[in-house]
PDB file of C-alpha atoms in Angstrom:
ATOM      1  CA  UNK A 766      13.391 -75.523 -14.704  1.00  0.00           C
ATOM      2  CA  UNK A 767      17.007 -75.825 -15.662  1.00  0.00           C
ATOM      3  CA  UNK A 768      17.482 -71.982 -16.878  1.00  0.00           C
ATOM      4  CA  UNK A 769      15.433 -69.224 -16.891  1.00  0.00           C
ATOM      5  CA  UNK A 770      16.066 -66.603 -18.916  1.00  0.00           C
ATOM      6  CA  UNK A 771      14.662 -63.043 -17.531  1.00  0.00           C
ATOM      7  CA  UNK A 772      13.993 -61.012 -21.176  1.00  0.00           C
ATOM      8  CA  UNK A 773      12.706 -57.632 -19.189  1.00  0.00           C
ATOM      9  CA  UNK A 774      14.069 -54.849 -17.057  1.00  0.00           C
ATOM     10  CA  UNK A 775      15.925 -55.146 -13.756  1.00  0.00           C
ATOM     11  CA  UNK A 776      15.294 -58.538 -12.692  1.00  0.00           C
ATOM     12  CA  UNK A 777      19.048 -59.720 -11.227  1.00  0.00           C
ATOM     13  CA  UNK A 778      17.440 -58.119  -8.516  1.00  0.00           C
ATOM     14  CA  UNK A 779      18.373 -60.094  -5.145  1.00  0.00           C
ATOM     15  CA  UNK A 780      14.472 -59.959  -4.290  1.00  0.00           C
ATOM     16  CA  UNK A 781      13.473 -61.119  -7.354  1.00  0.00           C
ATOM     17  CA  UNK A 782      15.862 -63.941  -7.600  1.00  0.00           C
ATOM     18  CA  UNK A 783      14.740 -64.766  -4.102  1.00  0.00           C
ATOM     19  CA  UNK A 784      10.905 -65.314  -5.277  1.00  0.00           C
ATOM     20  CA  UNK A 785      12.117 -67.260  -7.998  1.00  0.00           C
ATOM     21  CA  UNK A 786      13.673 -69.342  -5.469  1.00  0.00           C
ATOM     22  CA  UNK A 787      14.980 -73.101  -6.318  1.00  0.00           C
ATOM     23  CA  UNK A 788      12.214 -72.769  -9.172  1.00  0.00           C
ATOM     24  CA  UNK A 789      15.241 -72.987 -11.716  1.00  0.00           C
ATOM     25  CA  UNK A 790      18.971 -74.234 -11.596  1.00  0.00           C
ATOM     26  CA  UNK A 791      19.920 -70.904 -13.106  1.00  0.00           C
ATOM     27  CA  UNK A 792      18.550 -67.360 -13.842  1.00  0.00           C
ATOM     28  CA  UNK A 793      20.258 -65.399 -16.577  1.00  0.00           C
ATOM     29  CA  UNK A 794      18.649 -61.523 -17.487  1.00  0.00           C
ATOM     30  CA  UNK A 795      19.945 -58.003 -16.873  1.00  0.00           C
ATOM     31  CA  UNK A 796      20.186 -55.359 -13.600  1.00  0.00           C
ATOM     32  CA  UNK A 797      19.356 -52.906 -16.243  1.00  0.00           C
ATOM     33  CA  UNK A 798      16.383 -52.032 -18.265  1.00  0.00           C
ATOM     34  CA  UNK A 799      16.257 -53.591 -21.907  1.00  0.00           C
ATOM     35  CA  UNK A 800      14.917 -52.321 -24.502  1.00  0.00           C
ATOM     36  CA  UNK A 801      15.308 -54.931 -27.048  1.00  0.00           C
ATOM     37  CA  UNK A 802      14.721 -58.836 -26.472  1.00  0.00           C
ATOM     38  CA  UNK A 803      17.801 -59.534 -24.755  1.00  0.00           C
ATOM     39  CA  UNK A 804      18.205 -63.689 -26.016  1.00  0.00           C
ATOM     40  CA  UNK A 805      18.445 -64.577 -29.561  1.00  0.00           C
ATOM     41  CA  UNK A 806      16.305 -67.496 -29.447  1.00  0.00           C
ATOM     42  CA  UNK A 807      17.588 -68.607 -33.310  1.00  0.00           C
ATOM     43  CA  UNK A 808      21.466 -68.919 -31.542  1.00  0.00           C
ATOM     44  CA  UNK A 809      20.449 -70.333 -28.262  1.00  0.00           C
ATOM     45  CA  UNK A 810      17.953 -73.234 -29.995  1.00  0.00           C
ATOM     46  CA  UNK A 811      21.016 -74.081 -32.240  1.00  0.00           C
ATOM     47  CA  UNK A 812      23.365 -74.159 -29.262  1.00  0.00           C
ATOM     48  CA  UNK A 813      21.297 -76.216 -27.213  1.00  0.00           C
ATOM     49  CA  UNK A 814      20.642 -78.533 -30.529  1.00  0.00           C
ATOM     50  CA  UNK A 815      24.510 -79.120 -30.962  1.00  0.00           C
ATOM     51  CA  UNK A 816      24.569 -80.162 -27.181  1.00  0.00           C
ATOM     52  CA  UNK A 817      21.411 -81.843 -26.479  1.00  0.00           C
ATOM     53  CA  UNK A 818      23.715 -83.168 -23.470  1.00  0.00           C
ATOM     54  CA  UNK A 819      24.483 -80.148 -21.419  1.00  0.00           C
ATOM     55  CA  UNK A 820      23.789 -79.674 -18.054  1.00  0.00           C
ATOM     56  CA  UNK A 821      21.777 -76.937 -16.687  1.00  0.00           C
ATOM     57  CA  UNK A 822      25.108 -74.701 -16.276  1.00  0.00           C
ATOM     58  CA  UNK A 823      26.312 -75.345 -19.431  1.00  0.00           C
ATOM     59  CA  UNK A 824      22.718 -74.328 -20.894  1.00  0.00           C
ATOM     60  CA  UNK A 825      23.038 -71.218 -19.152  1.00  0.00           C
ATOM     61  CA  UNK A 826      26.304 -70.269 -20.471  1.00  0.00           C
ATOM     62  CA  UNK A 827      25.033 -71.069 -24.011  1.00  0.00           C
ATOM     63  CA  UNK A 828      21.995 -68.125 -22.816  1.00  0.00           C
ATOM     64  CA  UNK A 829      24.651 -66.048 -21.572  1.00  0.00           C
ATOM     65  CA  UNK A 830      27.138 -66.437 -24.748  1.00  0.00           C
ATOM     66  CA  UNK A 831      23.345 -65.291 -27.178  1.00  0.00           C
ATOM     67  CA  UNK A 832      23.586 -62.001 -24.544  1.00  0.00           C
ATOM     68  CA  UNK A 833      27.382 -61.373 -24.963  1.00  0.00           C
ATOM     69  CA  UNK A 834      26.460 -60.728 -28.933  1.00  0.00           C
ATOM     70  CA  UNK A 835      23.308 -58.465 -28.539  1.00  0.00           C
ATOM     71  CA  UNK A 836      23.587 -56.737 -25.509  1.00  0.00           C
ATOM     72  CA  UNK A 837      26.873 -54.628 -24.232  1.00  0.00           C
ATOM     73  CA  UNK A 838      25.745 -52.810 -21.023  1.00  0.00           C
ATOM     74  CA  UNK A 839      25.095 -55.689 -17.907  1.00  0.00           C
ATOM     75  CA  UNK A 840      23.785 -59.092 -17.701  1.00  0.00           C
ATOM     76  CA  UNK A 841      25.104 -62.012 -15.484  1.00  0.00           C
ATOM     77  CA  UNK A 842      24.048 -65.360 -14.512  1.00  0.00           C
ATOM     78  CA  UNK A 843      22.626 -66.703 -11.197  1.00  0.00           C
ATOM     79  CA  UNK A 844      23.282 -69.911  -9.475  1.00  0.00           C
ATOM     80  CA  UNK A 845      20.337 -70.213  -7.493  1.00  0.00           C
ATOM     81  CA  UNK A 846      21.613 -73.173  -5.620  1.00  0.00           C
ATOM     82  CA  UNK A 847      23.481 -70.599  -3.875  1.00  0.00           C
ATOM     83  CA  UNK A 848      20.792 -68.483  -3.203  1.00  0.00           C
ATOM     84  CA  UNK A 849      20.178 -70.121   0.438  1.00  0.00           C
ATOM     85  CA  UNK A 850      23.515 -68.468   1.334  1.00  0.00           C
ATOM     86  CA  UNK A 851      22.521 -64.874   1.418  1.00  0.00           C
ATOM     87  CA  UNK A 852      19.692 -63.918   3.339  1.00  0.00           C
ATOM     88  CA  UNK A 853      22.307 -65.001   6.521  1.00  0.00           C
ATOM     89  CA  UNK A 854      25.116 -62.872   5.248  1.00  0.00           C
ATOM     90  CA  UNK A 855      23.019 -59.873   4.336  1.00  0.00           C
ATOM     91  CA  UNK A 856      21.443 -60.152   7.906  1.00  0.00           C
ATOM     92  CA  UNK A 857      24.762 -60.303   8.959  1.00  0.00           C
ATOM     93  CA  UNK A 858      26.350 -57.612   7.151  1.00  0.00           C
ATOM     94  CA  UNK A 859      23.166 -55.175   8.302  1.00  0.00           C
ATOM     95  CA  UNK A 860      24.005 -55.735  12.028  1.00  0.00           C
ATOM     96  CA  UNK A 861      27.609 -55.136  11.600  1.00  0.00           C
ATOM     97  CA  UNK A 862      26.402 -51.927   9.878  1.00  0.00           C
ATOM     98  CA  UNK A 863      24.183 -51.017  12.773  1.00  0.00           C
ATOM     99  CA  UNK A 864      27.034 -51.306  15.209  1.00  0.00           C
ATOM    100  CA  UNK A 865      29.611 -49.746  13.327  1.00  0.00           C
ATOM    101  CA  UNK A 866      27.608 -46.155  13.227  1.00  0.00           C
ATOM    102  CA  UNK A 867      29.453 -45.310   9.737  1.00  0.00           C
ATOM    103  CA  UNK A 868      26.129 -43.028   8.332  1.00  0.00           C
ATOM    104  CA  UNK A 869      28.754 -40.965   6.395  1.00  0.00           C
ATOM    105  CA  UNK A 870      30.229 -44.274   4.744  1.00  0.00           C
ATOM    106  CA  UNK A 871      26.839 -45.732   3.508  1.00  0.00           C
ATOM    107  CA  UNK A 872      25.755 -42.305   2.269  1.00  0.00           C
ATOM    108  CA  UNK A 873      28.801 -42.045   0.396  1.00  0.00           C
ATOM    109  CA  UNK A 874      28.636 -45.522  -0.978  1.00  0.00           C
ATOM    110  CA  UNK A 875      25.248 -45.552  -2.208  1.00  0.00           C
ATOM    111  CA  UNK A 876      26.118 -42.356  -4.175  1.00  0.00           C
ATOM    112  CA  UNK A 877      28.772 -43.895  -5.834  1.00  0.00           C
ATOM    113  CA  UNK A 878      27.228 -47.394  -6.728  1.00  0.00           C
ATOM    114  CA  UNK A 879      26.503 -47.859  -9.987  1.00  0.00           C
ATOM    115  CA  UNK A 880      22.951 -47.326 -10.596  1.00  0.00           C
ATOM    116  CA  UNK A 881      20.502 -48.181 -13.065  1.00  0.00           C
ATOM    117  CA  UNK A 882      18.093 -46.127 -15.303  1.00  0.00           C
ATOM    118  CA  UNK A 883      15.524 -46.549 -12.393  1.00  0.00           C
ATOM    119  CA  UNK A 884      17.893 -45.362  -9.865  1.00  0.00           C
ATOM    120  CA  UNK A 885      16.620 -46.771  -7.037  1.00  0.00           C
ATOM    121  CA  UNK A 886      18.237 -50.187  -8.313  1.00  0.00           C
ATOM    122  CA  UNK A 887      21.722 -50.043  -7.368  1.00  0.00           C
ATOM    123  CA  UNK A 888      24.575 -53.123  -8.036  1.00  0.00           C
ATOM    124  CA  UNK A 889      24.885 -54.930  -4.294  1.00  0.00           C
ATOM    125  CA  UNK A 890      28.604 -55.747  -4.969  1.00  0.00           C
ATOM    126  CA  UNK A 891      29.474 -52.230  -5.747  1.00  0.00           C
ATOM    127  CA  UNK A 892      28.300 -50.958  -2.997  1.00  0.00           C
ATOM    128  CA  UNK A 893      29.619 -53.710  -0.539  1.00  0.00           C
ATOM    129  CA  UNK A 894      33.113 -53.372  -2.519  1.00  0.00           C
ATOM    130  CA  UNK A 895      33.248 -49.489  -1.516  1.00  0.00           C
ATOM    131  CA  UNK A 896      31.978 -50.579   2.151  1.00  0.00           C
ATOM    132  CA  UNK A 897      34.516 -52.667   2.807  1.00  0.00           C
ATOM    133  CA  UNK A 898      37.344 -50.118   0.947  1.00  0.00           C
ATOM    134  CA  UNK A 899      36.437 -47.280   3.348  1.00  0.00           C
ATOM    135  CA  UNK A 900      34.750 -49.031   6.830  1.00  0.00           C
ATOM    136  CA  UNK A 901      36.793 -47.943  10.057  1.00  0.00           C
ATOM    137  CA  UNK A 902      35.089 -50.660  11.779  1.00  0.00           C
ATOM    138  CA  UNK A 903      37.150 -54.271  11.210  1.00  0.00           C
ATOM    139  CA  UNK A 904      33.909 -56.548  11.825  1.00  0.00           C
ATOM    140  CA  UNK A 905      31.769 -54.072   9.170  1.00  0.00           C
ATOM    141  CA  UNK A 906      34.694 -54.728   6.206  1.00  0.00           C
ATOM    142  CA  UNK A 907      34.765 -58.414   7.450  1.00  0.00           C
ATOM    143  CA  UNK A 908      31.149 -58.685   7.097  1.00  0.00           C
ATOM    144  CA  UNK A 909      30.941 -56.957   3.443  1.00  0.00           C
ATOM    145  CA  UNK A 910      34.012 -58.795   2.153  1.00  0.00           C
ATOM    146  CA  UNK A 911      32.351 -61.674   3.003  1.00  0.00           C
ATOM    147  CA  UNK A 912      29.086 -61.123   1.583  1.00  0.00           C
ATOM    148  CA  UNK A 913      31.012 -59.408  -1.318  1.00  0.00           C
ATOM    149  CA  UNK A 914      32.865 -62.696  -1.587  1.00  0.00           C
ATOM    150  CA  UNK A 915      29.975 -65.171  -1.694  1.00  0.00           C
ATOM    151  CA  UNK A 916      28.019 -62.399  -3.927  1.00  0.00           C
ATOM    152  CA  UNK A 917      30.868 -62.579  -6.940  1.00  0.00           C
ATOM    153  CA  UNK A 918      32.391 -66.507  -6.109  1.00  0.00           C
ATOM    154  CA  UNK A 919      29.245 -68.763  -5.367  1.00  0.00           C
ATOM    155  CA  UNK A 920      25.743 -66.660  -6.010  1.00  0.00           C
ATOM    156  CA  UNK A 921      26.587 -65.032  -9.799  1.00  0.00           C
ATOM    157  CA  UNK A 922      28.870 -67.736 -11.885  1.00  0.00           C
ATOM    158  CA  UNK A 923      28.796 -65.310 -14.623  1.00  0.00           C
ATOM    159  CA  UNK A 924      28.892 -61.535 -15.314  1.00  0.00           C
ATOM    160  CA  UNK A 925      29.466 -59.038 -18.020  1.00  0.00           C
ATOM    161  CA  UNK A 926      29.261 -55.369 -17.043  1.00  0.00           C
ATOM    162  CA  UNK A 927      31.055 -52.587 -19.641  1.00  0.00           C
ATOM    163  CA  UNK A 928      31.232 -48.928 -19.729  1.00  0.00           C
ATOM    164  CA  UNK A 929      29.794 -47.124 -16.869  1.00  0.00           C
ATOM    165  CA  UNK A 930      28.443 -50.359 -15.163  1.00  0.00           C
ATOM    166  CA  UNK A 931      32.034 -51.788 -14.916  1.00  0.00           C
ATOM    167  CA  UNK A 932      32.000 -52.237 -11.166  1.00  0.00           C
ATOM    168  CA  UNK A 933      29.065 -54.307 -11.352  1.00  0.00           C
ATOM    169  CA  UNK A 934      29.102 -57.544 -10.205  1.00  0.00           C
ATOM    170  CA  UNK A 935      25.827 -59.156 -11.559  1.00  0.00           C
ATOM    171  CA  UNK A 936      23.215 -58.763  -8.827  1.00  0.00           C
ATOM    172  CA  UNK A 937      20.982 -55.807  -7.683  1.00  0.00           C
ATOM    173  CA  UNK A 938      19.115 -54.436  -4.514  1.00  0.00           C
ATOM    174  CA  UNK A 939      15.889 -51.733  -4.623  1.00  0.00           C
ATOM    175  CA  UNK A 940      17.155 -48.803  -1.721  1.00  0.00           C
ATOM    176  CA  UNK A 941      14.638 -46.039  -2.692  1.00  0.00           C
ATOM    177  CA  UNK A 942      15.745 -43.313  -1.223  1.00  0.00           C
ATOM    178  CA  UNK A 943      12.470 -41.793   0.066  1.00  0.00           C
ATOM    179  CA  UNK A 944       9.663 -44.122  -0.347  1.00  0.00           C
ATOM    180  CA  UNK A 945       8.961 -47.764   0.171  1.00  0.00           C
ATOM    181  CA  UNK A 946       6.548 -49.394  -2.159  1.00  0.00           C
ATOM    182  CA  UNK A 947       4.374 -51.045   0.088  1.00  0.00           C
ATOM    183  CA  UNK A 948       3.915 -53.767  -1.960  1.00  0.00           C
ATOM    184  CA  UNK A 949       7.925 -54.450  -1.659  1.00  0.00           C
ATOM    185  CA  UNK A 950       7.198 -55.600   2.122  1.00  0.00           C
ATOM    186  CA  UNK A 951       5.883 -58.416   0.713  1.00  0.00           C
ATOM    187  CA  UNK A 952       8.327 -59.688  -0.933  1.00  0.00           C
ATOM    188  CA  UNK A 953      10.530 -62.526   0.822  1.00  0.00           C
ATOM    189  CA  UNK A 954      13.749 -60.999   0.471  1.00  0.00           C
ATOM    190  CA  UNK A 955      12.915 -57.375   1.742  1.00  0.00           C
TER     191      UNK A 955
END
């Protein structure tokens, strides 16, 4: 599949972009609930007429630009060739955290990440971007400016986030604060 366009709630989620896997070029959708159809198929079909030529990335910015008119909270786009890429950097950046023994830091940041209407979703970049502004420890803000860095520059090529989702950077993570789904353990990327 060249795009895939996610037209439901919450699914830039990191582990749900990881079981899509290299199932699709691209993945375009919101970190937000919807609560209207979030593509308008009419626009898209007529852009993708006009350009029977374009290339999956081009196809996804052609999904994207049909978002940018209908929908004015969050949505981004995925380049799931890049996907590979995280899983070492998020391992990474969770044994830097370990080490560094900053509890007051992460508790801090995760109050302040933007959130989404099922709170428990909260914007990875965000959060890394406020643990790498206050860390103490140089190897923790080397480790989330990194992951921040490959989150914003090679994983999401595209991202619109207004109003009070303006620090988000297009991909989310599932931290419940109190209970783990069970079910979540299943997932690849948990």
């Amino acid at each position: 599949i060249d795009v895939y366009v996610n037209d439901a709630c919450l699914m830039m989620d990191a582990a749900v972009l990881y079981e899509l896997g290299r199932h699709a070029d691209y993945v375009v959708g919101s970190e937000e609930t919807t609560s209207i159809a979030l593509t308008n198929p009419d626009q898209l079909l007529a852009k993708l007429n006009a350009e029977p030529e374009a290339d999956a990335e081009k196809a996804a910015g052609f999904a994207f630009s049909t978002l940018t008119e209908r929908l004015l909270n969050q949505y981004s786009v995925a380049r799931m060739s890049a996907l590979e890429g995280l899983p070492p950097l998020v391992n990474d950046f969770c044994a830097a955290a370990a080490r560094s023994g900053e509890r007051k830091l992460f508790k801090g940041a995760l109050k302040k990440t933007v959130s989404f209407a099922d709170p428990e979703y909260k914007d990875m970049g965000h959060f890394l971007a406020l643990v790498k502004e206050g860390a103490k420890d140089e190897a923790l803000r080397s480790s989330a400016g990194r992951l921040l860095d490959y989150l914003t520059s090679s994983l999401v090529s595209r991202n619109v986030a207004t109003g009070k989702y303006g620090p988000a950077k297009g991909v989310s993570f599932y931290f419940p604060e109190t209970y783990t789904d069970p079910a979540f353990n299943q997932l690849k990327f948990a």
